[in-house]
PDB file of C-alpha atoms in Angstrom:
ATOM      1  CA  MET A   1       0.000   0.000   0.000  1.00  0.00           C
ATOM      2  CA  SER A   2       1.167   3.486  -0.702  1.00  0.00           C
ATOM      3  CA  GLY A   3       1.599   6.005   2.053  1.00  0.00           C
ATOM      4  CA  GLU A   4      -0.841   8.446   0.450  1.00  0.00           C
ATOM      5  CA  GLY A   5      -4.111   9.094   2.181  1.00  0.00           C
ATOM      6  CA  GLY A   6      -5.728   7.184   4.953  1.00  0.00           C
ATOM      7  CA  ARG A   7      -8.791   5.081   5.093  1.00  0.00           C
ATOM      8  CA  VAL A   8     -11.619   6.092   2.809  1.00  0.00           C
ATOM      9  CA  ARG A   9     -15.263   5.542   3.658  1.00  0.00           C
ATOM     10  CA  VAL A  10     -17.121   4.177   0.639  1.00  0.00           C
ATOM     11  CA  THR A  11     -20.916   4.307   0.544  1.00  0.00           C
ATOM     12  CA  SER A  12     -23.463   3.917  -2.176  1.00  0.00           C
ATOM     13  CA  PRO A  13     -25.385   6.962  -3.421  1.00  0.00           C
ATOM     14  CA  GLN A  14     -28.576   5.591  -1.869  1.00  0.00           C
ATOM     15  CA  THR A  15     -26.909   5.381   1.533  1.00  0.00           C
ATOM     16  CA  ARG A  16     -25.686   8.960   1.265  1.00  0.00           C
ATOM     17  CA  VAL A  17     -29.182  10.148   0.346  1.00  0.00           C
ATOM     18  CA  ALA A  18     -30.745   8.179   3.211  1.00  0.00           C
ATOM     19  CA  LEU A  19     -28.218   9.531   5.704  1.00  0.00           C
ATOM     20  CA  ALA A  20     -28.702  13.075   4.451  1.00  0.00           C
ATOM     21  CA  ARG A  21     -32.500  12.755   4.867  1.00  0.00           C
ATOM     22  CA  ARG A  22     -32.359  11.349   8.378  1.00  0.00           C
ATOM     23  CA  HIS A  23     -34.160  14.366   9.869  1.00  0.00           C
ATOM     24  CA  ARG A  24     -37.144  14.135   7.479  1.00  0.00           C
ATOM     25  CA  PRO A  25     -40.248  12.004   7.997  1.00  0.00           C
ATOM     26  CA  ALA A  26     -40.262   8.568   6.369  1.00  0.00           C
ATOM     27  CA  GLN A  27     -42.940   9.414   3.788  1.00  0.00           C
ATOM     28  CA  HIS A  28     -40.590  11.881   2.100  1.00  0.00           C
ATOM     29  CA  LEU A  29     -37.784   9.404   1.487  1.00  0.00           C
ATOM     30  CA  LEU A  30     -39.077   8.227  -1.867  1.00  0.00           C
ATOM     31  CA  PRO A  31     -39.647  10.725  -4.657  1.00  0.00           C
ATOM     32  CA  LEU A  32     -43.202  11.067  -5.880  1.00  0.00           C
ATOM     33  CA  PRO A  33     -43.803   9.803  -9.411  1.00  0.00           C
ATOM     34  CA  SER A  34     -44.039  12.465 -12.068  1.00  0.00           C
ATOM     35  CA  PRO A  35     -47.446  13.015 -13.736  1.00  0.00           C
ATOM     36  CA  GLU A  36     -46.192  11.865 -17.132  1.00  0.00           C
ATOM     37  CA  SER A  37     -45.225   8.465 -15.706  1.00  0.00           C
ATOM     38  CA  GLY A  38     -48.864   7.520 -14.991  1.00  0.00           C
ATOM     39  CA  ALA A  39     -48.705   4.399 -17.132  1.00  0.00           C
ATOM     40  CA  ASP A  40     -45.565   3.219 -15.346  1.00  0.00           C
ATOM     41  CA  THR A  41     -47.158   3.840 -11.978  1.00  0.00           C
ATOM     42  CA  GLU A  42     -50.287   1.914 -12.941  1.00  0.00           C
ATOM     43  CA  ALA A  43     -48.189  -0.978 -14.300  1.00  0.00           C
ATOM     44  CA  ALA A  44     -46.208  -1.084 -11.045  1.00  0.00           C
ATOM     45  CA  ARG A  45     -49.422  -1.113  -9.021  1.00  0.00           C
ATOM     46  CA  ALA A  46     -50.842  -3.938 -11.150  1.00  0.00           C
ATOM     47  CA  LEU A  47     -47.641  -5.940 -10.684  1.00  0.00           C
ATOM     48  CA  PHE A  48     -47.752  -5.306  -6.943  1.00  0.00           C
ATOM     49  CA  ARG A  49     -51.384  -6.545  -6.816  1.00  0.00           C
ATOM     50  CA  ARG A  50     -50.442  -9.726  -8.713  1.00  0.00           C
ATOM     51  CA  LEU A  51     -47.495 -10.357  -6.404  1.00  0.00           C
ATOM     52  CA  ARG A  52     -49.684  -9.764  -3.354  1.00  0.00           C
ATOM     53  CA  ARG A  53     -52.238 -12.309  -4.625  1.00  0.00           C
ATOM     54  CA  LEU A  54     -49.426 -14.788  -5.232  1.00  0.00           C
ATOM     55  CA  ALA A  55     -48.077 -14.220  -1.712  1.00  0.00           C
ATOM     56  CA  ALA A  56     -51.560 -14.750  -0.233  1.00  0.00           C
ATOM     57  CA  ARG A  57     -51.937 -17.979  -2.221  1.00  0.00           C
ATOM     58  CA  THR A  58     -48.519 -19.197  -1.062  1.00  0.00           C
ATOM     59  CA  LEU A  59     -49.352 -18.320   2.529  1.00  0.00           C
ATOM     60  CA  GLY A  60     -52.596 -20.267   2.220  1.00  0.00           C
ATOM     61  CA  LEU A  61     -50.690 -23.290   0.915  1.00  0.00           C
ATOM     62  CA  LEU A  62     -48.222 -23.065   3.780  1.00  0.00           C
ATOM     63  CA  CYS A  63     -50.997 -22.810   6.361  1.00  0.00           C
ATOM     64  CA  GLY A  64     -52.823 -25.746   4.774  1.00  0.00           C
ATOM     65  CA  LEU A  65     -49.642 -27.804   4.754  1.00  0.00           C
ATOM     66  CA  LEU A  66     -48.798 -27.038   8.377  1.00  0.00           C
ATOM     67  CA  LEU A  67     -52.344 -27.591   9.630  1.00  0.00           C
ATOM     68  CA  GLY A  68     -52.708 -30.760   7.600  1.00  0.00           C
ATOM     69  CA  LEU A  69     -49.378 -32.027   8.806  1.00  0.00           C
ATOM     70  CA  SER A  70     -50.213 -31.312  12.429  1.00  0.00           C
ATOM     71  CA  GLY A  71     -53.480 -33.243  12.031  1.00  0.00           C
ATOM     72  CA  LEU A  72     -51.621 -36.092  10.362  1.00  0.00           C
ATOM     73  CA  LEU A  73     -49.005 -36.130  13.125  1.00  0.00           C
ATOM     74  CA  TRP A  74     -51.760 -36.309  15.730  1.00  0.00           C
ATOM     75  CA  LEU A  75     -53.231 -39.397  14.056  1.00  0.00           C
ATOM     76  CA  LEU A  76     -49.982 -41.313  13.513  1.00  0.00           C
ATOM     77  CA  PRO A  77     -47.993 -43.156  16.168  1.00  0.00           C
ATOM     78  CA  ALA A  78     -44.975 -41.276  17.563  1.00  0.00           C
ATOM     79  CA  PRO A  79     -42.114 -42.939  15.618  1.00  0.00           C
ATOM     80  CA  LEU A  80     -43.936 -42.703  12.301  1.00  0.00           C
ATOM     81  CA  SER A  81     -44.957 -39.104  12.916  1.00  0.00           C
ATOM     82  CA  TRP A  82     -41.298 -38.086  13.300  1.00  0.00           C
ATOM     83  CA  VAL A  83     -40.433 -39.770  10.006  1.00  0.00           C
ATOM     84  CA  VAL A  84     -43.298 -37.966   8.255  1.00  0.00           C
ATOM     85  CA  LEU A  85     -42.224 -34.696   9.831  1.00  0.00           C
ATOM     86  CA  MET A  86     -38.584 -35.080   8.780  1.00  0.00           C
ATOM     87  CA  VAL A  87     -38.986 -36.678   5.363  1.00  0.00           C
ATOM     88  CA  GLY A  88     -42.328 -35.323   4.185  1.00  0.00           C
ATOM     89  CA  SER A  89     -42.510 -31.720   5.266  1.00  0.00           C
ATOM     90  CA  TYR A  90     -39.221 -30.260   4.056  1.00  0.00           C
ATOM     91  CA  PRO A  91     -39.501 -31.385   0.422  1.00  0.00           C
ATOM     92  CA  LEU A  92     -43.037 -29.944   0.310  1.00  0.00           C
ATOM     93  CA  LEU A  93     -41.850 -26.664   1.830  1.00  0.00           C
ATOM     94  CA  LEU A  94     -39.051 -26.516  -0.734  1.00  0.00           C
ATOM     95  CA  LEU A  95     -41.490 -27.247  -3.562  1.00  0.00           C
ATOM     96  CA  ILE A  96     -43.820 -24.452  -2.407  1.00  0.00           C
ATOM     97  CA  ALA A  97     -40.884 -22.029  -2.168  1.00  0.00           C
ATOM     98  CA  VAL A  98     -39.531 -22.891  -5.623  1.00  0.00           C
ATOM     99  CA  CYS A  99     -42.979 -22.593  -7.205  1.00  0.00           C
ATOM    100  CA  HIS A 100     -43.526 -19.236  -5.500  1.00  0.00           C
ATOM    101  CA  VAL A 101     -40.214 -17.822  -6.713  1.00  0.00           C
ATOM    102  CA  ARG A 102     -40.804 -19.029 -10.273  1.00  0.00           C
ATOM    103  CA  ALA A 103     -44.309 -17.565 -10.343  1.00  0.00           C
ATOM    104  CA  ALA A 104     -43.059 -14.239  -8.954  1.00  0.00           C
ATOM    105  CA  GLU A 105     -40.330 -14.104 -11.595  1.00  0.00           C
ATOM    106  CA  ARG A 106     -42.871 -14.879 -14.332  1.00  0.00           C
ATOM    107  CA  ASN A 107     -45.064 -12.044 -13.071  1.00  0.00           C
ATOM    108  CA  GLU A 108     -42.144  -9.631 -13.071  1.00  0.00           C
ATOM    109  CA  ASP A 109     -41.038 -10.726 -16.548  1.00  0.00           C
ATOM    110  CA  ARG A 110     -44.562 -10.151 -17.931  1.00  0.00           C
ATOM    111  CA  ALA A 111     -44.696  -6.644 -16.501  1.00  0.00           C
ATOM    112  CA  PRO A 112     -44.233  -3.948 -19.166  1.00  0.00           C
TER     113      PRO A 112
END
């Protein structure tokens, strides 16, 4: 290392803006969309609605899986219930997660 200069603090532009706005209320952190970008704003809102519906559907699947599994575990004998819990639940959770991510990416790719 050369003897010139000392340590330099490196931050992203977003961090500098956020630190500079620390005294302002949170609602003023994001710039308001310009009037001519109405179509972009509406497209973003439509995408957000689709992603929210997808998240609600995924949450419903997760709740159904966990409630169904707890009912199944209650019915099965103890050793078998542990096997079902270890072997059956994690692959299903992974499958739900992968399907959710793929569907979210498809939604984002379809957005104009």
